[in-house]
């Protein structure tokens, strides 16, 4: 089909322009809408991307903050470990075994942590666990329970970190370049790699966590696994490693003959000095130089050597040690002996960084470690009357303590007469004799080099307290062994149905009667009667009927007379009166304590423990004697007696408890109870190593805080062994004592262990404090309180401030070849040691216990005061004169502290920050943060070596050697 | 002619319709906004992760400088012995800390109460940190943007105690903001909070008794009173009065802070300063001043006394004319606590009422004391967080 004519007539081009215009408008409208929509779509796309980015951003924030938490938790751990690092452990606790993680077998004793490698692994694992605990605290506080809500999302960590092995620690080694170095005088072979000195400097911590991101509006959740890690900004690993280097430098390493650099240094210096002094003696004669090799100048040389090594290792020294070297310079003169004023100076300097106290503070110094312990011990001997038993007990062993609780112990107090050699011609001896008693104490003249005091236990006498307690335990175990309740019912009547009556107002009158006669007695119990010698079990009832009769004479009034007064009208009758007593015996045998399984069943509960074998433990014997003796007797008495008046009467009888019957095999000096208590004492003594390890850490208890630490450590170890001493498994089965005897012994064991524990829990601090306060005069306690308060609050602060860096900064470089990353930084250290200057001090005290610090020198003049002339030839008498001095030197520092002074990383709200500390001081190491268990011990720096000095001088003159003939072998005396 | 005019009109209309669309920058603006949002987020994240490998400040720097000026020492002379000794003794350096670490640790060291900074010895920390942060942010954002960084650590919500840092000018209306939480370092407050948690546990046991009574008699009035008393005593104990725990009195958070700062100032600083400097003097014999020896303890004591006695209203607590430093510090402790109590008392009543009302509102849902305890714990953990600070970064474009 086709159109015959056009739809529009377009003669003037009106329609095309209009149509085009309309299309233009429509097109532009459509275009505008489309472009607008396109832009909106684009914007929405960007916006939705923004939402996704926001969620990702929140995750990144969370991960960054968790990394910071890891750092803070790690820093807390390293601070804690640095203040008390573990150096030795016999792995006596579960926590210690866990941290050792098998590393104990790497070196030396395979069951102990006793080498640097093992200790490092242990300390790192310990730090990982502390990090875990602190990190969990952070996570709980900040990222759990919807406590972190941002931008409409809740960010939570899914779960705690359960195991320290989930925390990874990676070592970050760096190259150390000392500002001043003398490599040949520092022992660090393990750190030398390709001519570079590499030291572990940082640890990097990492952990895997699951983060749950929840959109609060929709409730929709997503889980993400993140691996935050952080460089722990503490250089404890470096401090630890450098201190081990220092220890090796002073003490040498096994298998390396030249490892002991201190030995080399001291040998070199002393050899030069010996030769110089030999020449001076040769040239000037013996009056100028009496002893060529003298312990006094050797002491100085060793102190100087130690300080020099300290500088070579750390490029820093303890400034007070340096000052002490200056003020002790007179020691180099040799024969001068101890320099009096230098000790005062040292005290002055040391008190300079201590606390400001008033004049009474001198008394407080008696608590310091420097030689005072010996003086105190000496004072204890010379003035025993000034010391109470309690004070003496502080030094007694825990085994002795347990004996003291058991027995009435006598003590012998040794006295001395003012000299170390006991002689009989002293005034004191003539006055008092060999032994005497004063103030209730027994004193005996003694050899003070070996014993301070002794004890003489009197094992024949048990303390009354123990005896009383056994009685109590017995009564509690053998409680209420038996009871019989008796009830009687009486029924009376006359035979033939007669009964007294009243006639015309006058009652019949009983004129006389015979005695009651037992007519019959029979049992009406529902249960069969038990034989008299057989103990019934549980509740047992007997019911008896006893029939009594008698003949009574009655006056009966006349029935035909109106008055009764007329006896003539009366008549007499005889009647038989009967009484039936129904008696009920309720025998309740045994009320065993609820915690005793069964005291009637015979058991052989003793044997393996410290008890007689096959001891039959029950109280059947008691009841066997009680039942016939008491119940049967009661029954017979009651049945045969009419003494009970009234129609109904009740009473009860008890018998057979522990109070009435002695259980001889439990009681007394040979009884099972005491044997058990003695067994505890034996077990404690067998644990001597466990307690001895602690006592060696605190030795003299020269300071109250040490004494307290020692006591607490003893208490903790004792508490840990408590179950072994109680031995409850032997007496208890499923929560019940096997028998009354078992209960008695077990309760007594518990009482005994409790008493020991209580004794250990009692701090002697108060007594000591009182003693000091008395010496401080007026307000003594207040002064002490101020001192303690300051020490507790500010000791740490002063400690860190007192450690002033006195040396040079060392360079640390990190090259990461894989990632091409690296950095450089500096480290400077402050050293703080005690003592600052080693004075002669014995290694062990009078009681044979090693001291916290010691220093001894022994030199032997091998060829005596003349020396040895060599190669005698004709013209001149000999070629040279020689003398040789073997020298043994040993020493130990009580405390050695290293502080990182160029990276004060730990937060201190008052000071802003404080540096990382690595401190070695003889003390037990306890896992306070995590398990609360004892881990092991830390200790100071020590050294011990032999060396040799030779003096060679030209011939022609003698002598060349030590002229004091009494000191051919010169030992260092205590200063 | 008319057709042409009509056509031109229509073309114009089309232009009118299209022009706004063609001039629209919705996508561009959105994209720019997105970029700026990302920029502020990235910048904040950078603060949390980027490390300042060498940061340092001088402990008590302001005080030492003031003292040096008094005695005539040129503090700008880095070669001087005074400079060397003070920087050796008092200089603090930190390595590899993130900027967030430095900020958080600064907040922890301020101990501000009502804007009054208790710890006056770390002001140099603030100065050095703000300088570093400003330089860092300017370098990162460039000249095109201005910024405001605000950090706040208020362990107890609503109590103006803790620390805060503000950097940059006040932001205008249209800005880009990013904020996050920052974990705080462990300090003595963490130890204190452990004790406070135990105290809350003890208080909850008291509440447990009240709950038991309520379950028996359903007396809501009595229970409400018990609840209010329990919550009130817990809050006031934690904030103001302290509390007893196993026979030991534990100071409140305010008392703890005041005691910590001023106790140490009193007991340790003067000793530490004097002793440390005296030791150097004794050792080297060269640390001379006008009078031969600088007695910092006297200077500090005077400084503290002047500041404390100048506090408005302190004369009601201490005798200004005759008080010594110990008395002044004790008075200051009471003063701070009293001021805080007065400031907060109204708000506290409201807070206590709120929590009580909340508990009573849901009391039908509480089936046991465990639920009640959970609610109370929720309240305290929401309002006390020792280990978290808040950080907000605001940026805006510089116009003109």
Coordinates of N, CA and C in Angstrom, one line a residue, chain A residues 511-694:
Chain A
X511 N -0.7 -52.5 155.9 CA -0.1 -52.6 157.3 C 1.4 -53.0 157.1
X512 N 1.7 -53.9 156.3 CA 3.1 -54.4 156.1 C 3.2 -55.1 154.8
X513 N 4.5 -55.3 154.4 CA 4.7 -56.1 153.1 C 6.1 -56.7 153.2
X514 N 6.2 -57.8 152.4 CA 7.5 -58.4 152.3 C 8.3 -57.7 151.3
X515 N 9.6 -58.2 151.1 CA 10.4 -57.5 150.1 C 10.0 -58.0 148.7
X516 N 10.3 -57.2 147.7 CA 9.9 -57.5 146.4 C 10.8 -58.7 145.9
X517 N 10.1 -59.6 145.3 CA 10.8 -60.8 144.8 C 10.7 -60.9 143.3
X518 N 11.9 -61.1 142.7 CA 11.9 -61.3 141.2 C 11.2 -62.6 140.9
X519 N 10.1 -62.4 140.2 CA 9.3 -63.6 139.9 C 9.7 -64.1 138.5
X520 N 9.9 -63.1 137.6 CA 10.2 -63.6 136.2 C 10.9 -62.4 135.5
X521 N 11.7 -62.8 134.5 CA 12.4 -61.9 133.7 C 12.5 -62.5 132.3
X522 N 11.9 -61.9 131.3 CA 12.0 -62.4 130.0 C 12.1 -61.4 128.9
X523 N 12.6 -61.8 127.8 CA 12.9 -60.9 126.7 C 11.7 -60.8 125.7
X524 N 11.3 -59.7 125.4 CA 10.2 -59.5 124.4 C 10.6 -58.7 123.2
X525 N 12.0 -58.7 122.9 CA 12.5 -58.0 121.8 C 12.0 -58.6 120.5
X526 N 11.8 -57.7 119.5 CA 11.4 -58.2 118.2 C 12.5 -58.8 117.5
X527 N 13.7 -58.3 117.8 CA 14.9 -58.9 117.1 C 15.6 -59.9 118.0
X528 N 16.3 -60.8 117.4 CA 16.9 -61.8 118.3 C 18.0 -61.1 119.1
X529 N 18.2 -61.7 120.3 CA 19.3 -61.1 121.2 C 20.7 -61.4 120.6
X530 N 21.5 -60.5 120.8 CA 22.9 -60.7 120.4 C 23.6 -61.2 121.6
X531 N 24.6 -62.1 121.3 CA 25.4 -62.6 122.4 C 26.1 -61.5 123.1
X532 N 26.4 -61.6 124.4 CA 27.0 -60.5 125.1 C 28.4 -60.2 124.6
X533 N 29.1 -61.1 124.0 CA 30.5 -60.8 123.6 C 30.5 -60.5 122.1
X534 N 29.4 -60.4 121.5 CA 29.4 -60.1 120.1 C 28.8 -58.6 119.9
X535 N 29.6 -57.8 119.2 CA 29.2 -56.4 119.1 C 28.1 -56.3 118.0
X536 N 26.9 -55.8 118.4 CA 25.9 -55.6 117.4 C 26.4 -54.4 116.4
X537 N 25.9 -54.5 115.2 CA 26.2 -53.5 114.2 C 25.1 -52.5 114.0
X538 N 25.3 -51.3 114.1 CA 24.3 -50.3 113.9 C 23.4 -50.2 115.1
X539 N 22.1 -49.8 114.9 CA 21.2 -49.6 116.0 C 20.7 -51.0 116.5
X540 N 20.6 -51.1 117.8 CA 20.3 -52.4 118.3 C 19.3 -52.2 119.5
X541 N 18.2 -52.9 119.5 CA 17.2 -52.7 120.6 C 17.0 -54.0 121.3
X542 N 16.9 -53.9 122.7 CA 16.4 -55.0 123.5 C 15.3 -54.5 124.4
X543 N 14.3 -55.4 124.5 CA 13.1 -55.0 125.4 C 12.9 -56.2 126.3
X544 N 12.9 -55.9 127.6 CA 12.8 -56.9 128.6 C 11.5 -56.6 129.5
X545 N 11.0 -57.7 130.0 CA 9.9 -57.6 131.0 C 10.4 -58.2 132.3
X546 N 10.3 -57.5 133.3 CA 10.8 -58.0 134.6 C 9.5 -58.0 135.6
X547 N 9.2 -59.2 136.1 CA 8.0 -59.3 137.0 C 8.5 -59.4 138.4
X548 N 8.0 -58.5 139.2 CA 8.3 -58.5 140.7 C 7.0 -58.8 141.4
X549 N 7.1 -59.5 142.6 CA 5.9 -59.6 143.5 C 6.3 -59.6 145.0
X550 N 5.3 -59.3 145.8 CA 5.5 -59.3 147.3 C 4.1 -59.5 147.9
X551 N 4.2 -59.9 149.2 CA 2.9 -60.2 149.9 C 2.7 -59.0 150.8
X552 N 1.4 -58.5 150.7 CA 1.1 -57.3 151.5 C 0.0 -57.6 152.5
X553 N 0.0 -57.0 153.7 CA -1.0 -57.2 154.7 C -1.8 -56.0 154.8
X554 N -3.1 -56.1 154.6 CA -4.1 -55.0 154.6 C -5.1 -55.1 155.7
X555 N -5.5 -53.9 156.2 CA -6.6 -53.8 157.2 C -7.9 -53.4 156.4
X556 N -8.9 -54.2 156.5 CA -10.1 -54.0 155.8 C -11.2 -53.6 156.8
X557 N -11.9 -52.5 156.6 CA -12.9 -52.1 157.5 C -14.1 -53.0 157.5
X558 N -14.9 -53.0 158.7 CA -16.1 -53.9 158.9 C -17.2 -53.3 158.1
X559 N -17.8 -54.1 157.4 CA -18.9 -53.6 156.5 C -20.1 -53.4 157.2
X560 N -20.2 -53.9 158.5 CA -21.5 -53.7 159.2 C -21.4 -52.7 160.3
X561 N -20.3 -52.1 160.4 CA -20.2 -51.0 161.4 C -20.1 -49.7 160.7
X562 N -20.7 -48.7 161.3 CA -20.7 -47.4 160.7 C -19.4 -46.6 160.8
X563 N -18.6 -47.1 161.8 CA -17.3 -46.4 162.0 C -16.1 -47.3 161.7
X564 N -15.2 -46.8 161.2 CA -13.9 -47.6 160.9 C -13.0 -47.5 162.1
X565 N -13.3 -46.6 163.0 CA -12.3 -46.5 164.1 C -12.4 -47.7 165.0
X566 N -13.4 -48.4 164.9 CA -13.5 -49.5 165.8 C -12.8 -50.7 165.1
X567 N -11.5 -50.8 165.6 CA -10.7 -51.8 165.0 C -11.2 -53.2 165.3
X568 N -12.0 -53.3 166.3 CA -12.5 -54.6 166.5 C -13.4 -55.1 165.4
X569 N -13.9 -54.2 164.8 CA -14.8 -54.6 163.7 C -14.1 -54.8 162.4
X570 N -12.8 -54.6 162.4 CA -12.1 -54.8 161.1 C -11.5 -56.2 161.1
X571 N -10.9 -56.5 159.8 CA -10.2 -57.8 159.8 C -9.0 -57.6 158.8
X572 N -8.1 -58.5 158.9 CA -6.9 -58.5 158.2 C -6.9 -59.4 156.9
X573 N -6.3 -58.9 155.8 CA -6.3 -59.7 154.6 C -4.8 -59.7 154.0
X574 N -4.5 -60.7 153.4 CA -3.1 -60.8 152.7 C -3.3 -60.9 151.2
X575 N -2.6 -60.1 150.5 CA -2.7 -60.1 149.0 C -1.3 -60.0 148.4
X576 N -1.3 -60.6 147.3 CA 0.0 -60.6 146.5 C 0.0 -59.4 145.5
X577 N 1.0 -58.5 145.7 CA 1.1 -57.4 144.8 C 2.1 -57.7 143.7
X578 N 1.8 -57.4 142.4 CA 2.7 -57.7 141.3 C 3.1 -56.4 140.6
X579 N 4.3 -56.3 140.1 CA 4.8 -55.2 139.2 C 5.5 -55.8 138.0
X580 N 5.0 -55.2 136.9 CA 5.7 -55.6 135.6 C 6.5 -54.4 135.1
X581 N 7.8 -54.6 135.0 CA 8.7 -53.5 134.5 C 9.0 -53.9 133.0
X582 N 8.6 -53.0 132.1 CA 9.0 -53.2 130.7 C 10.1 -52.2 130.4
X583 N 11.3 -52.8 130.2 CA 12.5 -52.0 130.0 C 13.0 -52.0 128.6
X584 N 13.2 -50.8 128.1 CA 13.6 -50.7 126.6 C 15.1 -50.2 126.6
X585 N 15.9 -51.0 126.0 CA 17.3 -50.7 125.8 C 17.5 -50.3 124.3
X586 N 17.9 -49.1 124.1 CA 18.2 -48.7 122.7 C 19.7 -48.5 122.6
X587 N 20.4 -49.5 122.0 CA 21.8 -49.4 121.9 C 22.3 -48.8 120.6
X588 N 22.8 -47.6 120.7 CA 23.3 -47.0 119.4 C 24.8 -47.0 119.5
X589 N 25.3 -48.0 118.8 CA 26.8 -48.1 118.8 C 27.5 -47.3 117.7
X590 N 28.4 -46.5 118.1 CA 29.3 -45.9 117.2 C 28.6 -44.8 116.3
X591 N 29.2 -43.6 116.5 CA 28.8 -42.5 115.6 C 30.1 -42.1 115.0
X592 N 30.5 -42.8 114.0 CA 31.8 -42.5 113.4 C 31.8 -41.1 112.8
X593 N 32.9 -40.4 112.8 CA 32.9 -39.1 112.1 C 32.5 -39.3 110.7
X594 N 31.9 -38.3 110.1 CA 31.4 -38.4 108.7 C 32.5 -38.6 107.7
X595 N 33.7 -38.2 108.1 CA 34.8 -38.4 107.1 C 35.6 -39.7 107.3
X596 N 35.2 -40.5 108.2 CA 35.9 -41.8 108.4 C 35.0 -42.9 107.7
X597 N 35.7 -43.7 106.9 CA 34.9 -44.6 106.1 C 34.2 -45.6 107.0
X598 N 34.9 -46.3 107.8 CA 34.3 -47.3 108.7 C 35.3 -47.6 109.8
X599 N 35.0 -47.4 111.0 CA 36.0 -47.7 112.0 C 35.8 -49.1 112.6
X600 N 34.8 -49.9 112.1 CA 34.7 -51.2 112.6 C 35.3 -52.3 111.8
X601 N 35.5 -51.9 110.5 CA 36.1 -52.9 109.6 C 37.6 -52.9 109.8
X602 N 38.1 -54.1 110.0 CA 39.5 -54.2 110.3 C 40.3 -54.0 109.0
X603 N 41.2 -53.0 109.1 CA 42.0 -52.8 107.9 C 43.5 -52.7 108.3
X604 N 44.3 -53.1 107.3 CA 45.7 -52.9 107.5 C 46.1 -51.7 106.7
X605 N 45.9 -50.6 107.4 CA 46.1 -49.3 106.6 C 47.6 -48.9 106.7
X606 N 48.3 -49.4 107.6 CA 49.7 -48.9 107.7 C 50.6 -49.9 107.2
X607 N 51.8 -49.5 106.9 CA 52.8 -50.4 106.4 C 53.8 -49.6 105.6
X608 N 53.4 -49.2 104.4 CA 54.4 -48.6 103.5 C 54.9 -47.2 104.1
X609 N 54.0 -46.5 104.7 CA 54.4 -45.2 105.2 C 55.3 -45.5 106.5
X610 N 55.7 -44.5 107.1 CA 56.5 -44.8 108.3 C 55.7 -45.3 109.5
X611 N 55.2 -46.5 109.3 CA 54.3 -47.1 110.3 C 54.7 -48.6 110.4
X612 N 54.3 -49.2 111.6 CA 54.5 -50.6 111.7 C 53.7 -51.4 110.6
X613 N 54.3 -52.4 110.1 CA 53.6 -53.1 109.1 C 52.4 -53.9 109.7
X614 N 51.4 -54.0 108.9 CA 50.2 -54.8 109.2 C 49.6 -54.4 110.6
X615 N 49.7 -53.2 110.8 CA 49.0 -52.7 112.0 C 47.5 -52.7 111.8
X616 N 46.8 -53.5 112.6 CA 45.3 -53.5 112.5 C 44.8 -52.2 113.1
X617 N 44.1 -51.5 112.2 CA 43.7 -50.2 112.7 C 42.2 -50.2 112.8
X618 N 41.6 -50.4 113.9 CA 40.2 -50.1 114.2 C 40.1 -49.9 115.7
X619 N 38.9 -49.5 116.1 CA 38.7 -49.4 117.5 C 37.8 -50.5 118.1
X620 N 37.8 -51.6 117.3 CA 37.0 -52.7 117.8 C 37.4 -53.1 119.2
X621 N 38.7 -53.1 119.4 CA 39.1 -53.5 120.7 C 38.5 -52.6 121.8
X622 N 38.4 -51.4 121.5 CA 37.8 -50.4 122.5 C 36.4 -50.8 122.8
X623 N 35.7 -51.0 121.7 CA 34.3 -51.4 121.9 C 34.1 -52.8 122.5
X624 N 35.0 -53.6 122.1 CA 34.9 -55.0 122.7 C 35.0 -54.9 124.2
X625 N 35.8 -54.0 124.6 CA 35.9 -53.9 126.1 C 34.8 -53.0 126.6
X626 N 34.4 -52.1 125.8 CA 33.3 -51.2 126.3 C 32.0 -51.8 126.4
X627 N 31.7 -52.6 125.4 CA 30.3 -53.1 125.3 C 30.0 -54.1 126.4
X628 N 30.7 -55.1 126.7 CA 30.4 -56.0 127.8 C 30.6 -55.2 129.1
X629 N 31.6 -54.4 129.2 CA 31.9 -53.8 130.4 C 30.9 -52.7 130.8
X630 N 30.3 -52.1 129.8 CA 29.4 -51.0 130.1 C 28.0 -51.4 129.8
X631 N 27.7 -51.8 128.5 CA 26.3 -52.0 128.2 C 25.8 -53.2 128.9
X632 N 26.5 -54.3 128.9 CA 26.0 -55.5 129.6 C 25.8 -55.3 131.1
X633 N 26.7 -54.6 131.6 CA 26.7 -54.3 133.0 C 25.5 -53.4 133.3
X634 N 25.3 -52.4 132.4 CA 24.1 -51.5 132.6 C 22.8 -52.4 132.6
X635 N 22.8 -53.2 131.6 CA 21.6 -54.0 131.4 C 21.3 -54.9 132.6
X636 N 22.3 -55.5 133.1 CA 22.1 -56.4 134.3 C 21.7 -55.6 135.5
X637 N 22.3 -54.4 135.6 CA 22.0 -53.6 136.8 C 20.5 -53.1 136.7
X638 N 20.2 -52.7 135.5 CA 18.8 -52.1 135.4 C 17.8 -53.2 135.6
X639 N 18.0 -54.4 135.0 CA 17.1 -55.5 135.1 C 16.9 -56.0 136.5
X640 N 18.0 -55.9 137.3 CA 17.9 -56.5 138.6 C 17.6 -55.5 139.7
X641 N 17.4 -54.3 139.2 CA 17.2 -53.2 140.2 C 15.9 -52.6 140.1
X642 N 15.3 -52.3 141.2 CA 14.0 -51.6 141.2 C 14.2 -50.2 141.7
X643 N 15.4 -49.7 141.6 CA 15.7 -48.5 142.2 C 15.1 -47.3 141.5
X644 N 14.7 -47.5 140.2 CA 14.1 -46.4 139.5 C 12.6 -46.3 139.9
X645 N 12.2 -45.2 140.3 CA 10.9 -45.0 140.8 C 10.1 -44.3 139.7
X646 N 8.8 -44.4 139.9 CA 7.9 -43.7 138.9 C 7.5 -44.7 137.8
X647 N 6.5 -44.3 137.1 CA 5.9 -45.2 136.1 C 6.8 -45.2 134.9
X648 N 7.4 -44.1 134.5 CA 8.2 -44.0 133.3 C 9.5 -43.4 133.7
X649 N 10.6 -43.9 133.3 CA 11.9 -43.4 133.6 C 12.8 -43.6 132.4
X650 N 13.6 -42.6 132.2 CA 14.6 -42.7 131.1 C 16.0 -42.2 131.5
X651 N 16.9 -42.8 130.9 CA 18.3 -42.4 131.1 C 19.2 -42.9 130.0
X652 N 20.4 -42.5 129.9 CA 21.3 -43.0 128.8 C 22.7 -43.1 129.3
X653 N 23.4 -43.9 128.7 CA 24.8 -44.2 129.1 C 25.7 -44.1 127.9
X654 N 26.9 -43.4 128.1 CA 27.8 -43.3 126.9 C 29.1 -44.0 127.3
X655 N 29.8 -44.5 126.4 CA 31.0 -45.2 126.7 C 31.9 -45.4 125.5
X656 N 33.1 -45.6 125.7 CA 34.0 -46.1 124.7 C 34.6 -45.0 123.7
X657 N 34.7 -43.7 124.1 CA 35.3 -42.8 123.2 C 36.8 -42.7 123.4
X658 N 37.5 -42.0 122.6 CA 39.0 -42.0 122.7 C 39.5 -41.3 123.9
X659 N 38.6 -40.5 124.6 CA 39.1 -39.9 125.8 C 39.2 -40.9 126.9
X660 N 38.4 -41.9 126.8 CA 38.5 -42.8 128.0 C 39.5 -43.9 127.7
X661 N 39.8 -44.2 126.5 CA 40.6 -45.4 126.2 C 41.8 -45.0 125.5
X662 N 42.9 -45.2 126.0 CA 44.2 -44.9 125.4 C 44.4 -45.8 124.1
X663 N 44.8 -45.1 123.0 CA 45.2 -45.9 121.8 C 46.7 -45.9 121.8
X664 N 47.2 -46.9 122.5 CA 48.7 -46.8 122.8 C 49.5 -46.9 121.5
X665 N 49.1 -47.6 120.5 CA 49.9 -47.8 119.3 C 50.0 -46.5 118.5
X666 N 49.1 -45.5 118.8 CA 49.2 -44.2 118.2 C 49.9 -43.2 119.0
X667 N 49.8 -43.3 120.3 CA 50.3 -42.3 121.2 C 51.7 -42.6 121.7
X668 N 52.3 -41.6 122.3 CA 53.5 -41.8 123.0 C 54.7 -41.6 122.1
X669 N 55.9 -41.8 122.7 CA 57.1 -41.6 122.0 C 57.4 -42.6 120.9
X670 N 56.8 -43.8 121.1 CA 57.0 -44.9 120.1 C 55.7 -45.0 119.2
X671 N 54.8 -44.1 119.4 CA 53.5 -44.3 118.7 C 53.6 -43.9 117.2
X672 N 52.6 -44.4 116.5 CA 52.6 -44.2 115.0 C 52.6 -42.7 114.7
X673 N 51.9 -41.9 115.5 CA 51.8 -40.5 115.2 C 53.1 -39.8 115.1
X674 N 53.9 -40.0 116.2 CA 55.2 -39.4 116.2 C 56.1 -39.9 115.2
X675 N 55.9 -41.2 114.9 CA 56.8 -41.8 113.8 C 56.4 -41.1 112.5
X676 N 55.2 -40.8 112.3 CA 54.8 -40.1 111.1 C 55.4 -38.7 111.0
X677 N 55.4 -38.0 112.2 CA 55.9 -36.7 112.2 C 57.4 -36.7 112.0
X678 N 58.0 -37.7 112.6 CA 59.5 -37.8 112.3 C 59.8 -38.0 110.9
X679 N 58.9 -38.8 110.3 CA 59.0 -39.0 108.8 C 59.0 -37.7 108.0
X680 N 58.1 -36.8 108.4 CA 58.1 -35.5 107.7 C 59.4 -34.8 107.9
X681 N 59.9 -34.8 109.1 CA 61.2 -34.2 109.3 C 62.3 -34.8 108.4
X682 N 62.2 -36.1 108.3 CA 63.2 -36.8 107.4 C 63.0 -36.4 106.0
X683 N 61.8 -36.3 105.5 CA 61.5 -35.9 104.1 C 62.0 -34.5 103.9
X684 N 61.8 -33.7 104.9 CA 62.3 -32.3 104.7 C 63.8 -32.3 104.6
X685 N 64.5 -33.1 105.4 CA 65.9 -33.1 105.4 C 66.4 -33.7 104.1
X686 N 65.7 -34.7 103.6 CA 66.0 -35.3 102.3 C 65.9 -34.2 101.2
X687 N 65.1 -33.2 101.4 CA 64.9 -32.2 100.4 C 66.0 -31.1 100.6
X688 N 67.0 -31.4 101.3 CA 68.0 -30.4 101.6 C 68.5 -29.6 100.5
X689 N 68.7 -30.3 99.3 CA 69.2 -29.6 98.1 C 68.2 -28.5 97.7
X690 N 66.9 -28.8 97.8 CA 65.9 -27.9 97.3 C 66.0 -26.6 98.2
X691 N 66.1 -26.8 99.5 CA 66.2 -25.6 100.4 C 67.5 -25.0 100.4
X692 N 68.5 -25.9 100.2 CA 69.9 -25.4 100.2 C 70.2 -24.5 99.1
X693 N 69.6 -24.8 97.9 CA 69.8 -23.9 96.8 C 69.4 -22.5 97.1
X694 N 68.3 -22.4 97.9 CA 67.9 -21.0 98.2 C 68.8 -20.4 99.2

